[in-house]
Coordinates of C-alpha atoms in Angstrom, one line a residue:
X1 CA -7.7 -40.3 40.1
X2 CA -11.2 -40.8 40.0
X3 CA -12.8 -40.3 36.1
X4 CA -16.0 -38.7 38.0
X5 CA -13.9 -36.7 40.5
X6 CA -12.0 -35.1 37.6
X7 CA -14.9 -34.1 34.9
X8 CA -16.6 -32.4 37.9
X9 CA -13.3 -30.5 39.2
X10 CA -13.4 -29.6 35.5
X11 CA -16.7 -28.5 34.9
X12 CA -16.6 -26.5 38.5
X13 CA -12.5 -24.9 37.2
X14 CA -14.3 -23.9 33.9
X15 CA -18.0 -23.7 33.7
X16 CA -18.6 -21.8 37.3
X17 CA -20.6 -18.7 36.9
X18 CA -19.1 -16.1 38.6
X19 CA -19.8 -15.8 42.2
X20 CA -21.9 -18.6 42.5
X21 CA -22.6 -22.3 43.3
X22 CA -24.3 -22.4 39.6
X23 CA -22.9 -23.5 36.6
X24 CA -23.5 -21.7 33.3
X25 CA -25.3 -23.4 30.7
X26 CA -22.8 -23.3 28.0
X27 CA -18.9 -22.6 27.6
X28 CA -17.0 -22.2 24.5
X29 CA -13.6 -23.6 23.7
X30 CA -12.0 -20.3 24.2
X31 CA -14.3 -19.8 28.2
X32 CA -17.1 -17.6 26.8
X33 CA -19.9 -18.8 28.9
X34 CA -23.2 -18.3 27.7
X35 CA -25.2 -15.8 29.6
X36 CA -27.3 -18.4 31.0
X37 CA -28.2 -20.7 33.9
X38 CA -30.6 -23.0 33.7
X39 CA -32.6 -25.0 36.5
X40 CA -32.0 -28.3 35.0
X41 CA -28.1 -27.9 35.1
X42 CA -27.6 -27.4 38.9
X43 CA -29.9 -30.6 39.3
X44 CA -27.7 -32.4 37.8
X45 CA -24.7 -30.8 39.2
X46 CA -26.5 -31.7 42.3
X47 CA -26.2 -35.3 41.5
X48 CA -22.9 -35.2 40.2
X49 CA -21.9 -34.2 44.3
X50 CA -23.6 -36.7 45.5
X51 CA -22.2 -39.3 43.5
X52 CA -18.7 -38.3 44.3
X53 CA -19.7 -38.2 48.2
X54 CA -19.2 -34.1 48.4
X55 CA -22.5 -34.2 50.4
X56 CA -21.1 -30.9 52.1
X57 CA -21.4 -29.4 48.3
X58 CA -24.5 -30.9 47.6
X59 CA -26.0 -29.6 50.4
X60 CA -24.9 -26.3 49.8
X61 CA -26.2 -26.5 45.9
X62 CA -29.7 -27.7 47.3
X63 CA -30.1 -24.8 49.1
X64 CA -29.0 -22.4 46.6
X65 CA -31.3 -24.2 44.5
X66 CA -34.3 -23.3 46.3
X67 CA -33.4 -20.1 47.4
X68 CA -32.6 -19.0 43.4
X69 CA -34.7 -21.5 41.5
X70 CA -37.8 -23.0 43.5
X71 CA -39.5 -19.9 44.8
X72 CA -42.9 -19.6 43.2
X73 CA -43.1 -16.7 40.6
X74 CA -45.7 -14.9 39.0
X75 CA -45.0 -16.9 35.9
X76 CA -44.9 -20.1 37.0
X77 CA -44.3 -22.4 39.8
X78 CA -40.1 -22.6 39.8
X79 CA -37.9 -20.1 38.1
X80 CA -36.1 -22.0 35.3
X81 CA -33.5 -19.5 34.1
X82 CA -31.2 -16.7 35.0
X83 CA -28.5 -14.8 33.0
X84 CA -25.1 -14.6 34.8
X85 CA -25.5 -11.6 36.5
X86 CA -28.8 -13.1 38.6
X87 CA -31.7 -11.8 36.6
X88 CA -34.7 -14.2 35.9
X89 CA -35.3 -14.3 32.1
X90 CA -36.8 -17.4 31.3
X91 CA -39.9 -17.2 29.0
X92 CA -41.4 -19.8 29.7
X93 CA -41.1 -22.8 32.5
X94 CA -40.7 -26.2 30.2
X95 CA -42.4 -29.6 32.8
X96 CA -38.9 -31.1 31.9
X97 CA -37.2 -29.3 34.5
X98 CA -39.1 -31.7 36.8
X99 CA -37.4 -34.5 35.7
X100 CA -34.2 -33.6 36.7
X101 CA -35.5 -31.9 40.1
X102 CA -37.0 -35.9 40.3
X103 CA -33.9 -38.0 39.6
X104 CA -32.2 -35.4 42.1
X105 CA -34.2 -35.8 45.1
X106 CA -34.2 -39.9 44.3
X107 CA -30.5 -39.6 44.3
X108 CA -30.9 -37.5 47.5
X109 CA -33.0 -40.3 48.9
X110 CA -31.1 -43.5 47.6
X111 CA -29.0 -45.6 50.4
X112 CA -25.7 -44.9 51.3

């Protein structure tokens, strides 16, 4: 099997928040997940689907993405963090999160 294939399927099986496209930020070794989801994660689990060709997934992702993340709050200009249940909570909204929205879209954008 594909090495890239089988850390995603892992990090999807294990790492999922529940109900979601998103993954949690953190899980322990016994599957605690932190209450957390960052923005920066599900950029690069963005990349990991396209990647691995699941452009059906990514697609899916990239609209979560912007429906959860992207729309303009009163605290910034993206949402960066939620707990597990959906609730914004992030305190503050770091510039690094542009990186990885960055090196997603140029993924999104590089030749097949």
């Amino acid at each position: 099997a594909d090495v890239k294939m089988v850390l995603l399927d892992r990090a999807l099986a294990i790492g999922r928040a529940p109900g979601t496209p998103f993954l949690a930020d953190e899980v322990t070794m016994s599957g605690k997940m932190k209450d957390a989801r960052r923005l920066w994660l599900q950029a690069e689990l963005l990349k990991a689907y396209l990647v691995t060709g699941r452009r059906r997934d990514a697609g899916a992702l990239a609209a979560a993405i912007a429906d959860d993340y992207l729309t303009p709050s009163d605290d910034g200009p993206w949402r960066d963090c939620f707990d597990l249940a959906g609730r914004f909570n992030a305190p503050s909204v770091p510039g690094s999160s542009i990186y990885h929205l960055w090196t997603a879209v140029a993924e999104i954008a590089a030749p097949r």
